[in-house]
Coordinates of C-alpha atoms in Angstrom, one line a residue:
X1 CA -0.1 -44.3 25.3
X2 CA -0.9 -40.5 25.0
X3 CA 1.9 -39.9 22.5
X4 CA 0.5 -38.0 19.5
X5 CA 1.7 -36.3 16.3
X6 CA 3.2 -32.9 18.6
X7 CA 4.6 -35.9 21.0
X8 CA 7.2 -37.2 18.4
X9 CA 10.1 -35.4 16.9
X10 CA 10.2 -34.9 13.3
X11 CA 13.1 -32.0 13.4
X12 CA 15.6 -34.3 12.9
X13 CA 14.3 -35.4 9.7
X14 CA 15.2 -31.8 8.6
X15 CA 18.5 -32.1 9.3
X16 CA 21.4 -32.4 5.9
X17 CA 23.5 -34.8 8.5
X18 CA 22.2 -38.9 7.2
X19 CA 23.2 -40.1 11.1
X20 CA 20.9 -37.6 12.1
X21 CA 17.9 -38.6 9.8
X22 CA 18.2 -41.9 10.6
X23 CA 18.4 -41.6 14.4
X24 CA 15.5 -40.0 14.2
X25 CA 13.8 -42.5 11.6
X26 CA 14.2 -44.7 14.6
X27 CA 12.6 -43.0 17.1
X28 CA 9.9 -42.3 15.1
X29 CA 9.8 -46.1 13.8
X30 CA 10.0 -47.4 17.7
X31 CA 7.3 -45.1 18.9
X32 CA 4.6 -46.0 15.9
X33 CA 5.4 -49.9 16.7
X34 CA 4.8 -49.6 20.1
X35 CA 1.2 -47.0 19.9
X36 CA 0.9 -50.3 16.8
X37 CA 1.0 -52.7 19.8
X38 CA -0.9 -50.9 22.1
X39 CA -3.9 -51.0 19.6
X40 CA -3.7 -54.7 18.8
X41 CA -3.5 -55.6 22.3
X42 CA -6.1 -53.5 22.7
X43 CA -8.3 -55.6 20.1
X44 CA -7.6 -59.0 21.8
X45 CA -8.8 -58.0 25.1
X46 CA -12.6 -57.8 26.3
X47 CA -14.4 -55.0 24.7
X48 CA -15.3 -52.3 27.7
X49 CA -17.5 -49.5 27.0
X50 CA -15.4 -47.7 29.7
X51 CA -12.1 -47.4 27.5
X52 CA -13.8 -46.9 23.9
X53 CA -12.9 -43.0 24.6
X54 CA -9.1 -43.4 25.1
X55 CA -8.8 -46.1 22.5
X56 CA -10.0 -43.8 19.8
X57 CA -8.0 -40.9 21.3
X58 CA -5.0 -43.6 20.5
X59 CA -6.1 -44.2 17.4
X60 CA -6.7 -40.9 16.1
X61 CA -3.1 -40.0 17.3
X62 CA -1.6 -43.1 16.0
X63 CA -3.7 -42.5 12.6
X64 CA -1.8 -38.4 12.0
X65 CA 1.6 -40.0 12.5
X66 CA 0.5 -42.5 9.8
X67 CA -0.4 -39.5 7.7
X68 CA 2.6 -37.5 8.2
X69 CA 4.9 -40.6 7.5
X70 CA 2.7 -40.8 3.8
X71 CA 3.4 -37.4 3.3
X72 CA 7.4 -38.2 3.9
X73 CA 7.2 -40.8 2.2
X74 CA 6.0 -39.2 -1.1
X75 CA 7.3 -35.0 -0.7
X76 CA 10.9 -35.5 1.7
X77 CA 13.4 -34.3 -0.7
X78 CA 16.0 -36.9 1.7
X79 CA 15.6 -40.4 -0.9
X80 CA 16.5 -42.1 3.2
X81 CA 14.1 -40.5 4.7
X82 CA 11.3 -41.7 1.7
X83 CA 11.9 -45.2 2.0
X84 CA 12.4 -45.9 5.4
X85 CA 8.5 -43.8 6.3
X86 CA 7.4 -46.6 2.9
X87 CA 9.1 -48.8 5.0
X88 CA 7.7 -48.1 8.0
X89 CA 4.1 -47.6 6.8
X90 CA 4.4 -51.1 5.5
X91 CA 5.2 -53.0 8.5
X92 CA 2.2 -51.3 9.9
X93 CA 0.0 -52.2 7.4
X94 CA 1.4 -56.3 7.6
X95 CA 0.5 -55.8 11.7
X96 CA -3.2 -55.8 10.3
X97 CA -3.4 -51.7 10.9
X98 CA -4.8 -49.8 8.3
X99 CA -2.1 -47.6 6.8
X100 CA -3.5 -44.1 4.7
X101 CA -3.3 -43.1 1.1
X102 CA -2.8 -39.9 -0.8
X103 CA -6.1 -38.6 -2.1
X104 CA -6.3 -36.8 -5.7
X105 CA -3.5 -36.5 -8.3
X106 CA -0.4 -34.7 -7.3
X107 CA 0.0 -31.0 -6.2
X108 CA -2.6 -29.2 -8.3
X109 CA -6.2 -30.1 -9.1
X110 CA -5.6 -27.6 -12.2
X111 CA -2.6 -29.2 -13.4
X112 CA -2.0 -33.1 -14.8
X113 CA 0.7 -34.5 -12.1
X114 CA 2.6 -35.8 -14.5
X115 CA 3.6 -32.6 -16.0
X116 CA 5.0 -31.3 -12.8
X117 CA 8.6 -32.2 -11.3
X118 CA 8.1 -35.2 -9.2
X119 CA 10.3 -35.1 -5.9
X120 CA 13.0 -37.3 -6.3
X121 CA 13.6 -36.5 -10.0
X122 CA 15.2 -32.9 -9.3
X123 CA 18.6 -31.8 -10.2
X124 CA 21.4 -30.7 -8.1
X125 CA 20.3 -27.1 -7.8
X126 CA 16.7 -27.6 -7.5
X127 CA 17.9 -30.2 -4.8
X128 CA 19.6 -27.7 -3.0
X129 CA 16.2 -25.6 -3.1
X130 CA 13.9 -28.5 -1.9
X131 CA 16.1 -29.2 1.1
X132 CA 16.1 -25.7 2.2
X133 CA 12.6 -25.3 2.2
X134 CA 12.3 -28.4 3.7
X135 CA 14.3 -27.9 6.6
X136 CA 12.8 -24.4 7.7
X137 CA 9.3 -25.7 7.2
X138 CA 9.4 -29.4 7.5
X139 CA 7.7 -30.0 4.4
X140 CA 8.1 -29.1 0.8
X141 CA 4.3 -28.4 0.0
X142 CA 2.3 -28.5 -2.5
X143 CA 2.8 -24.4 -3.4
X144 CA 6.1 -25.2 -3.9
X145 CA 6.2 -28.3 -5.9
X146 CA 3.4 -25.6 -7.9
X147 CA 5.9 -22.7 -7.9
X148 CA 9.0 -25.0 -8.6
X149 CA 8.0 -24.4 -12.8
X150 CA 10.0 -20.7 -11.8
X151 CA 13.1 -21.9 -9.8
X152 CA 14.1 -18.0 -9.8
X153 CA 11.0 -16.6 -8.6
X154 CA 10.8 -19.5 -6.1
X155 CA 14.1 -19.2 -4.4
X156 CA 13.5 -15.6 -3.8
X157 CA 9.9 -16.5 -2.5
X158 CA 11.1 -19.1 -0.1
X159 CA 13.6 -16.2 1.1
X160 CA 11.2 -13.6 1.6
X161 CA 8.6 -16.0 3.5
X162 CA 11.4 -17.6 5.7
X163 CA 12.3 -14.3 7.3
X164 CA 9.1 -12.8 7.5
X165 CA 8.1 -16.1 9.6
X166 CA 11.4 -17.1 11.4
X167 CA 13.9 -14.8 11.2
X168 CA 14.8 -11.7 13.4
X169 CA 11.8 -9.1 13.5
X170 CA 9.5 -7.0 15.5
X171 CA 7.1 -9.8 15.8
X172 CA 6.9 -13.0 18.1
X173 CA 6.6 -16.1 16.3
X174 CA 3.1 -17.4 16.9
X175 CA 1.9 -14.3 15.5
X176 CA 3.1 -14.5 12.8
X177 CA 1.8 -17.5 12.3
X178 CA -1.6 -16.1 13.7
X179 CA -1.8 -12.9 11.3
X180 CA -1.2 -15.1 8.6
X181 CA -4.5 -17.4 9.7
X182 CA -6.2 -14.9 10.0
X183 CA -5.3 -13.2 6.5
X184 CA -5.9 -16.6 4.8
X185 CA -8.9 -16.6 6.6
X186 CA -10.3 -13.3 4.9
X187 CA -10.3 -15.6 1.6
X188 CA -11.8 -19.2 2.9
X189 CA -8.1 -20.5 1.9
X190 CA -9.0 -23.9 4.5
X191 CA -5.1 -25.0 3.2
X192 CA -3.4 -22.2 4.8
X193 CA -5.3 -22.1 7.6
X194 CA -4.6 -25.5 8.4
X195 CA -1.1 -25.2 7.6
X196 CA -0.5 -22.3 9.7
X197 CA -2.5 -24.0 12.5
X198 CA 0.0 -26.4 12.5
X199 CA 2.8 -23.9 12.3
X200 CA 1.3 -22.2 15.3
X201 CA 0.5 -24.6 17.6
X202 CA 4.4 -26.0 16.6
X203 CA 6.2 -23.0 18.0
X204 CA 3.9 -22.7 20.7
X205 CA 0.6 -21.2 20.2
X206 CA -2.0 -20.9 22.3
X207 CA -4.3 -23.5 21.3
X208 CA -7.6 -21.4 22.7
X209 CA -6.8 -18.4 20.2
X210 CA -7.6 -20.7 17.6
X211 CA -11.2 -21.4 18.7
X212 CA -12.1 -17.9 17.6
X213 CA -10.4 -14.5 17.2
X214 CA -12.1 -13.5 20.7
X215 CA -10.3 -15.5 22.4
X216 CA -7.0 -14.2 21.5
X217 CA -5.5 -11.0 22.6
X218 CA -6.9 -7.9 21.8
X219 CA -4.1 -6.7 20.1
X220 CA -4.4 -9.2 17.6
X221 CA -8.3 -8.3 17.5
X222 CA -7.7 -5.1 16.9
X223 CA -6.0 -5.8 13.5
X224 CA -8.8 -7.5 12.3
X225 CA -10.5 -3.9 10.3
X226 CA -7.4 -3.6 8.9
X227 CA -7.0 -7.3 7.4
X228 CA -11.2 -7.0 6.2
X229 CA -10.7 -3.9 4.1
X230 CA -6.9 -4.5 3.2
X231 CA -8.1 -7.9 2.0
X232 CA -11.5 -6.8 0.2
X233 CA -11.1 -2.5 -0.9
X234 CA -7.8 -1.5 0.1
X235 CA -8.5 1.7 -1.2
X236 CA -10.7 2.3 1.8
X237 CA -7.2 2.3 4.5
X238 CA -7.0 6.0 5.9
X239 CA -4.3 6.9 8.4
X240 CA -7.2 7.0 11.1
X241 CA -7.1 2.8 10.6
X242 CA -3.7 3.2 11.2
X243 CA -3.7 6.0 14.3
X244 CA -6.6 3.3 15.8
X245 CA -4.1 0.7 15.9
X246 CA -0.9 2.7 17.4
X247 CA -2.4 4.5 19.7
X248 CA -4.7 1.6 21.5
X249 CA -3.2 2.3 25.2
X250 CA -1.8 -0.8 26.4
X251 CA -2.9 -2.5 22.8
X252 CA -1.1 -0.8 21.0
X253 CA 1.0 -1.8 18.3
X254 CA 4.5 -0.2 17.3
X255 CA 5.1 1.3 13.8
X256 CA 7.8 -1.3 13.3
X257 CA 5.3 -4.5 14.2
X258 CA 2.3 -3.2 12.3
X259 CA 4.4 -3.0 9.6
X260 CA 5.5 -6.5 9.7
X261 CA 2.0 -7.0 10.3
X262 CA 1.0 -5.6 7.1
X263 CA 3.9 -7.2 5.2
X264 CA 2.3 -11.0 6.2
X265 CA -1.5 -9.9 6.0
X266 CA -0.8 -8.7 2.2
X267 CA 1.7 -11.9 1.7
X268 CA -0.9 -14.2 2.6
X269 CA -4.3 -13.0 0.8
X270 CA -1.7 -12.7 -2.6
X271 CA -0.8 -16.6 -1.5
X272 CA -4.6 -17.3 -1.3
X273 CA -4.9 -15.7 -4.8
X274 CA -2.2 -18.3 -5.7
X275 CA -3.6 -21.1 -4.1
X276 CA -6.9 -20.8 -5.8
X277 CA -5.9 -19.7 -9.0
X278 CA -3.8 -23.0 -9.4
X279 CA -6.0 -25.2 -8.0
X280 CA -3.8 -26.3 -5.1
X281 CA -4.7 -29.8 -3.4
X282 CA -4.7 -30.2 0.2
X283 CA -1.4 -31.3 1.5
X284 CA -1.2 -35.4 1.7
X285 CA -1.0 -35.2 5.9
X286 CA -3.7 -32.5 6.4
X287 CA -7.8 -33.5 6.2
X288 CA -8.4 -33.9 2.5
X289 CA -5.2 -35.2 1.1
X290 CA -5.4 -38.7 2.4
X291 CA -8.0 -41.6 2.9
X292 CA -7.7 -45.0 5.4
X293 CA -10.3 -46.4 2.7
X294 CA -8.8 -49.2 0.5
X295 CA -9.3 -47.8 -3.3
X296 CA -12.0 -48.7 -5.3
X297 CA -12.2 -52.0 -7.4
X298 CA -11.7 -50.0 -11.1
X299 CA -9.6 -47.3 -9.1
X300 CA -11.3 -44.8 -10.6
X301 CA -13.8 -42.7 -8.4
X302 CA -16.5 -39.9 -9.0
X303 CA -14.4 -37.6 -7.2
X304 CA -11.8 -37.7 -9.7
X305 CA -14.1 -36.1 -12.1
X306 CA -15.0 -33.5 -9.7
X307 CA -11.1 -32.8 -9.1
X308 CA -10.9 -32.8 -13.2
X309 CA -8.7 -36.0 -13.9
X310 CA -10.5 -37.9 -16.3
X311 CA -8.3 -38.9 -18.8
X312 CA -8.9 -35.6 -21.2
X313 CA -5.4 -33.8 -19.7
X314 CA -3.7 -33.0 -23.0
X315 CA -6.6 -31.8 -24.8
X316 CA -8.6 -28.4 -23.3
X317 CA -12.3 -27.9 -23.5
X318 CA -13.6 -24.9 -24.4
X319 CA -16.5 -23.5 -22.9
X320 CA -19.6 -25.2 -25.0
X321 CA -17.7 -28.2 -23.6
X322 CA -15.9 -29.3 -26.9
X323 CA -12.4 -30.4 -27.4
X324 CA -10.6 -27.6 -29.8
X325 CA -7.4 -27.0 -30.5
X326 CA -7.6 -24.8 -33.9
X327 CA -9.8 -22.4 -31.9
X328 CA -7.0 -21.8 -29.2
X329 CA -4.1 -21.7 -31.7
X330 CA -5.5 -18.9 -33.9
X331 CA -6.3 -17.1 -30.2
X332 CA -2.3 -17.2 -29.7
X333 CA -2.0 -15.9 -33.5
X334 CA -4.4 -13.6 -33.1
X335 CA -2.5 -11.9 -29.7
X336 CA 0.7 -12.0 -31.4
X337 CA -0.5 -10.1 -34.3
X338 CA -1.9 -7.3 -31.9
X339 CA 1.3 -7.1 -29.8
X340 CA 2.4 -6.1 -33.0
X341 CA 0.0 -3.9 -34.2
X342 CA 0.2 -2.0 -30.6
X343 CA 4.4 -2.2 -30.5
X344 CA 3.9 -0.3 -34.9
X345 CA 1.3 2.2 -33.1
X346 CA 3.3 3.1 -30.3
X347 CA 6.3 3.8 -32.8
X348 CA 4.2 6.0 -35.2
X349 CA 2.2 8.2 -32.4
X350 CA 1.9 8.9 -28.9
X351 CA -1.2 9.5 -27.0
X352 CA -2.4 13.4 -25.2
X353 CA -1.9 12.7 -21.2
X354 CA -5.7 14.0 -21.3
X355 CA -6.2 10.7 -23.6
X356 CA -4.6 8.6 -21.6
X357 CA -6.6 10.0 -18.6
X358 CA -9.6 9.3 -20.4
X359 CA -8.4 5.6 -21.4
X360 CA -7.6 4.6 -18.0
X361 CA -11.2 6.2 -16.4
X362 CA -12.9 3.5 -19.4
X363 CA -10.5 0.8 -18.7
X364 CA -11.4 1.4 -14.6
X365 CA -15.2 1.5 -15.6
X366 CA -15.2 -1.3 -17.8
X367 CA -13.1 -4.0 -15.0
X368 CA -16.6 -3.1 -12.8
X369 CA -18.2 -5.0 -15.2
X370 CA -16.3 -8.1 -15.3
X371 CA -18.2 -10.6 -13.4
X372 CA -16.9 -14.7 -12.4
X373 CA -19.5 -16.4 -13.9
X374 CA -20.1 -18.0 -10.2
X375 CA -20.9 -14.4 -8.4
X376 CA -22.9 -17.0 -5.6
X377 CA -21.7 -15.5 -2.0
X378 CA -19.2 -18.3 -1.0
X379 CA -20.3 -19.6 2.6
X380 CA -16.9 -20.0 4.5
X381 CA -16.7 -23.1 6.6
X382 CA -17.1 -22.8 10.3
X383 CA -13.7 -23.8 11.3
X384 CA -12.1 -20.9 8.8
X385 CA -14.8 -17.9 9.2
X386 CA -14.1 -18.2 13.4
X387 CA -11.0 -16.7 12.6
X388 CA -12.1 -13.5 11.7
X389 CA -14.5 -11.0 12.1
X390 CA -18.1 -9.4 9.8
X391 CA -18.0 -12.7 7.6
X392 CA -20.4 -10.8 5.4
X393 CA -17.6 -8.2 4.3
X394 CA -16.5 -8.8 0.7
X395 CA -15.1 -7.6 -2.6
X396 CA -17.2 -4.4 -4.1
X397 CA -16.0 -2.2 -7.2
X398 CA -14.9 1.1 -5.6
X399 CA -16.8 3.2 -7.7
X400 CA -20.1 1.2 -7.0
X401 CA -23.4 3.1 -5.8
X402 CA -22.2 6.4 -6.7
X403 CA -19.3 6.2 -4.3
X404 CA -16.2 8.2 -5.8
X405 CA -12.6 6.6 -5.0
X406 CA -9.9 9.3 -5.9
X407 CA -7.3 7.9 -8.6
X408 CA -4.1 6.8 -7.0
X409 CA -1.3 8.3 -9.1
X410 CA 1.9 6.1 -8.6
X411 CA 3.4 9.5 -9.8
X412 CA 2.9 10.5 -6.3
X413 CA 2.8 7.7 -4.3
X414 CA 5.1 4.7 -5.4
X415 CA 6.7 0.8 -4.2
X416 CA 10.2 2.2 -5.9
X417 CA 10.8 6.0 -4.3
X418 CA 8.4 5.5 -1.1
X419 CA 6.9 2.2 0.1
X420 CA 10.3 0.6 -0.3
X421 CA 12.3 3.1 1.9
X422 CA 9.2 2.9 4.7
X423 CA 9.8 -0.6 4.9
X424 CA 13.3 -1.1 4.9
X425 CA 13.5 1.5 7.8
X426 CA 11.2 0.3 9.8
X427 CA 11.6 -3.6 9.5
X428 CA 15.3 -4.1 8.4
X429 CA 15.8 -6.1 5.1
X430 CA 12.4 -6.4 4.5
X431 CA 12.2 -4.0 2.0
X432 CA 14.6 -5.4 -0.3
X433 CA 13.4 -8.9 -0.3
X434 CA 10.2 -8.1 -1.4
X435 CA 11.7 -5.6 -4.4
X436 CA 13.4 -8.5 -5.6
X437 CA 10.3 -10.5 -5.7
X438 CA 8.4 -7.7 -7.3
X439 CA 11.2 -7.7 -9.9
X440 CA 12.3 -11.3 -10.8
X441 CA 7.9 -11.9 -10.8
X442 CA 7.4 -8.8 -13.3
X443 CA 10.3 -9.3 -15.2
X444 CA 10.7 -13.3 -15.3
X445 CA 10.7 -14.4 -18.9
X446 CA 11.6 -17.0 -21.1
X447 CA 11.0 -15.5 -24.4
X448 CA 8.2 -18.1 -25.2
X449 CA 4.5 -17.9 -25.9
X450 CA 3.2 -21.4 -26.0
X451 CA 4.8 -22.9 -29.2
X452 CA 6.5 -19.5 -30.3
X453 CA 9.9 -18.6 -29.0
X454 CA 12.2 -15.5 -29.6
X455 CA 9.2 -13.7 -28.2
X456 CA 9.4 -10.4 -26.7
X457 CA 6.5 -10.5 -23.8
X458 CA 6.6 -7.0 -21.8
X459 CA 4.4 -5.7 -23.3
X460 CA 1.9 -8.4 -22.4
X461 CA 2.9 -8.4 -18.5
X462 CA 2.0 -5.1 -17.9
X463 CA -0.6 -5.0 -19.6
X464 CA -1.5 -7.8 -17.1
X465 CA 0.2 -6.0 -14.1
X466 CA -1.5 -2.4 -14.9
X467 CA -4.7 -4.4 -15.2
X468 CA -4.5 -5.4 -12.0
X469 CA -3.6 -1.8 -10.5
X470 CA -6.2 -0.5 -12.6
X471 CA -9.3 -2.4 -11.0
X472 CA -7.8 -1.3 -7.5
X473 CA -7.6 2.2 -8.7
X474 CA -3.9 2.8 -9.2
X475 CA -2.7 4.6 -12.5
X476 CA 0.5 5.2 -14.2
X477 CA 0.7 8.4 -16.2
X478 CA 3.0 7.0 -19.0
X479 CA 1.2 3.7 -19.8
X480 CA -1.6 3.4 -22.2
X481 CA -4.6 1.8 -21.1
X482 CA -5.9 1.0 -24.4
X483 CA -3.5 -1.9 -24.8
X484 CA -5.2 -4.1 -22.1
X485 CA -8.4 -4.2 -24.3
X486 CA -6.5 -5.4 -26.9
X487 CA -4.6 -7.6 -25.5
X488 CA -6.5 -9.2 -22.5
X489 CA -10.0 -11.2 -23.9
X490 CA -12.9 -11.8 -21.8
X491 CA -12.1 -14.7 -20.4
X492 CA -8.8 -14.1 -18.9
X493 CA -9.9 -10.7 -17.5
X494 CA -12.5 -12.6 -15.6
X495 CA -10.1 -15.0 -14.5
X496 CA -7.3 -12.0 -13.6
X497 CA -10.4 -10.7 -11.8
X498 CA -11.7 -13.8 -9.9
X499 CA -7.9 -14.5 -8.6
X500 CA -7.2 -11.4 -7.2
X501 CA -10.3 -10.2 -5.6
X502 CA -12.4 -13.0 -5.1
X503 CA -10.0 -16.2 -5.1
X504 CA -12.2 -18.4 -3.4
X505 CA -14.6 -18.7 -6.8
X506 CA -11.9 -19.7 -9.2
X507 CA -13.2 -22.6 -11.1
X508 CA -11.2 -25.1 -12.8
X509 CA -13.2 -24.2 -16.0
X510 CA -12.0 -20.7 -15.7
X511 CA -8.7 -22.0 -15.6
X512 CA -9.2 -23.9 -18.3
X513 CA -11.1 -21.6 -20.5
X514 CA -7.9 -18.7 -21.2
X515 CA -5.0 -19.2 -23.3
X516 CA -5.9 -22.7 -24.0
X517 CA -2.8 -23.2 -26.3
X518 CA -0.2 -22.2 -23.3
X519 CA 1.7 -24.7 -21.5
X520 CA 0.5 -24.8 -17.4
X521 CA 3.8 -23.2 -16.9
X522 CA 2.9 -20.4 -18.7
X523 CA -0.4 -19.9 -16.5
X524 CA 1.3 -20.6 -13.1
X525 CA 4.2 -17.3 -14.9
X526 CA 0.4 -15.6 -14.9
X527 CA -0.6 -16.4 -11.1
X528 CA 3.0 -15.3 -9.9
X529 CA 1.6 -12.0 -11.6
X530 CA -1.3 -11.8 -10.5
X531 CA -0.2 -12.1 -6.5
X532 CA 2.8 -9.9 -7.0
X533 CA 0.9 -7.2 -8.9
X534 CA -2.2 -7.5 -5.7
X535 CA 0.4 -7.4 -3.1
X536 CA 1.8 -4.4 -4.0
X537 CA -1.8 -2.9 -4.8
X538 CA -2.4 -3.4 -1.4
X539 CA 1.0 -2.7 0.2
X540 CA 0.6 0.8 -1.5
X541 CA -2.8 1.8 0.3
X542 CA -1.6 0.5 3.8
X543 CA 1.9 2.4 3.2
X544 CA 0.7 5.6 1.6
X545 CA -1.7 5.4 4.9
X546 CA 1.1 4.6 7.1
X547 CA 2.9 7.6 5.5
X548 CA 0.3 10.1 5.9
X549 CA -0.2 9.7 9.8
X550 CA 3.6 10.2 10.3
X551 CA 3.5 13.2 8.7

């Protein structure tokens, strides 16, 4: 009774064909009765010390099919499929097995469930979304049930990660799957990991690669300087970084794959920003998102505190810990009435370029001295840090210990006129996928800021976007730095900050503790920001690099 979790098929549950799902439903259902057997049997014959091994090896299998049938059970967008795994899970359970439970309160730890779409409750259209995703991943996780607050910018995300991880391309598909552990890796973001594990061992992976990067192929090893300072100071990638990797004799990479490869390593430390920055929970079938412990007698537990749902969702707490809301609504007055003051200014005078030189210099000064409030080194976890390389490498301030970074100019270098044609030639299609993202993430609105409508944001999403270009030492000419002072507090800049360079010490408190009157919609609109606005950041280095050794 070896079969496990890889043993059993699950594809057909992906299928938009009912006979299909159910056939499969079957299968699934016939296998879990009989490993159900098998156990009990097991438990009404003389205990011998000689089978304890394989009997837990049978449990342990028969226990991740139980998981994964919980997790279709709550997240299959198929309403069949939901009830017969509830179904399913059921009969187990009246078999005397112990059947799991989901852990924690919907998607995000950040978030109140309630206040995000529960599956099963979609419309038509968002249907149609759900089932897509579904049936290229097998599961609709928790980033997009996060995401799913901006159907436009999801559909073009799901797009844009579907072909960079199945489609046509210069890369095999376990590494893909590979880079993208090990990029994920670079952050301590345990959820991708483990998802891509999954992923990889699925379209099959060599499972030894995954018990450290020196055990898989040199080639793959050999991108591991370039994921470190891509990940961490970007503006550190030369074209020698790049002429390393090319010409590596017999490990060598072509420019069309390392291209790819630098597409997914940027994709995924912008998705570990994400992941962070909204508190995403572990998925129900992974370690972390489910229990085989019956649920406490008040059904309330200490970790539910920890995770933040204890019963004060509506209201926010400011930072001494008190529940105010006049505080936070004169903060949304306050920004309004600056936008403006700014919009009047820019209508009456315009400033020198030497000016705004000089403004962008303080505003790249000043981001050096935006701390998290936690700057602790984050230990990664053993099972994450094997999967790359010099776990001491981190985030530093470019212009830290007298070390001069030279201003990128986007006047010289830019996504529109030169990173987008790079990619497009050298990985077909690629190119324009991720424009699009760049675009609908930049210019998504919905004319709102938190109970105001009829509200005209730009100027308060670049503000955020040039923020974010600013700490990673990118400057446009035409744009005023001076407006982000006024327009981004404390607070937020060290949350902007936190996301984007060091993910893995967002707090829920920082979360919590900027633009307390705006909706959770609002903030996720402000992660899809944040992650677009990094991932071109670092697309530009790698490209401009890329650029400069072909020439």
């Amino acid at each position: 009774m070896a079969e496990g979790e890889n043993e059993v098929r699950w594809d057909g549950l992906c299928s938009r064909d009912s006979t299909t799902r159910e056939t499969a439903l079957e299968s699934i259902r016939q296998i879990i009765l009989r490993k159900t057997e098998y156990l009990r049997s097991i438990k009404e014959t003389l205990y011998r010390p000689s089978d304890e091994f394989s009997n837990a090896v049978s449990l342990d299998g028969l226990n991740k099919l139980l998981a994964h049938l919980l997790m279709l059970s709550k997240r299959c967008p198929f309403k069949d499929v939901r009830e017969k795994s509830g179904f399913i899970l059921k009969s187990v359970e009246e078999l005397g097995i112990r059947v799991p439970r989901p852990l924690g309160h919907g998607p995000s730890r950040f978030i109140p469930e309630k206040e995000i779409l529960q599956v099963g409750s979609e419309d038509a259209q968002m249907h149609t979304l759900f089932a897509d995703s579904f049936a290229a991943l097998g599961r609709l996780d928790n980033i997009t049930l996060v995401m799913v607050f901006h159907p436009q910018y999801l559909e073009s995300f799901l797009k844009t990660q579907h072909y960079l991880l199945q489609m046509d391309g210069p890369l095999p598909l376990h590494y893909r799957h590979y880079i993208g552990i090990m990029a994920a890796a670079r952050h301590r973001c345990s959820y991708l990991v483990n998802l891509h594990v999954n992923d990889f061992l699925h379209v099959g992976g060599d499972p030894k690669w995954l018990n450290g990067l020196e055990n898989a192929p040199q080639k793959l090893q050999n991108l591991g300087e370039l994921n470190k300072v891509l990940a961490h100071r970007p503006w550190l990638i030369t074209k020698e970084h790049i002429e390393g990797l090319l010409k590596a004799e017999e490990h060598s990479w072509s420019l069309a794959e390392l291209v790819h490869a630098v597409v997914l390593l940027t994709h995924y430390h912008s998705l570990a920003s994400f992941t962070f920055g909204c508190g995403i929970s572990p998925e129900i079938h992974c370690d972390g998102g489910h229990t085989f412990r019956p649920p406490s007698v008040s059904n309330y537990c200490i970790c539910d505190i920890t995770n933040g749902n204890h019963g004060v969702d509506e209201m926010q707490v400011n930072s001494a810990g008190n529940i105010s809301t006049s505080d936070s609504f004169f903060e949304v007055e306050a920004l309004m009435e600056k936008m403006k003051q700014l919009q009047e200014c820019r209508d009456e005078e315009e400033a020198s370029q030497e000016e705004m030189a000089s403004r962008f210099e303080i505003e790249k000064r000043e981001s050096m001295f935006v701390f998290s409030s936690d700057d602790d080194e984050v230990t990664p976890a053993r099972d994450v840090s094997r999967h790359f390389e010099d776990t001491s490498y981190g985030y530093k301030d470019f212009s830290r210990h007298g070390m001069h970074v030279p201003t990128f100019r986007v006047q010289d270098y830019c996504w529109e006129d030169h990173g987008y044609s790079l990619v497009n030639r050298l990985y077909p299609d690629v190119g324009q996928l991720i424009d699009e993202k760049f675009h609908i993430a930049y210019n998504l609105t919905y004319n709102t800021m938190a109970m105001h409508k009829d509200v005209d944001t730009s100027m308060l999403r670049r503000a955020i976007w040039n923020y974010i270009h600013c700490m990673f030492g990118i400057r446009y000419d035409d744009y005023d730095y001076g407006e982000i002072n006024q327009l981004l507090d404390r607070s937020f800049k060290v949350y902007i900050k936190t996301v984007v360079c060091t993910p893995e010490k967002v707090t829920k408190r920082m979360y919590d503790s900027f633009w307390r009157q705006f909706k959770h919609s609002e903030k996720v609109h402000v992660n899809l920001l944040l992650i677009e606005a990094r991932m071109q950041a670092e697309l530009l280095y790698a490209l401009r690099a890329i650029t400069r050794y072909m020439t």
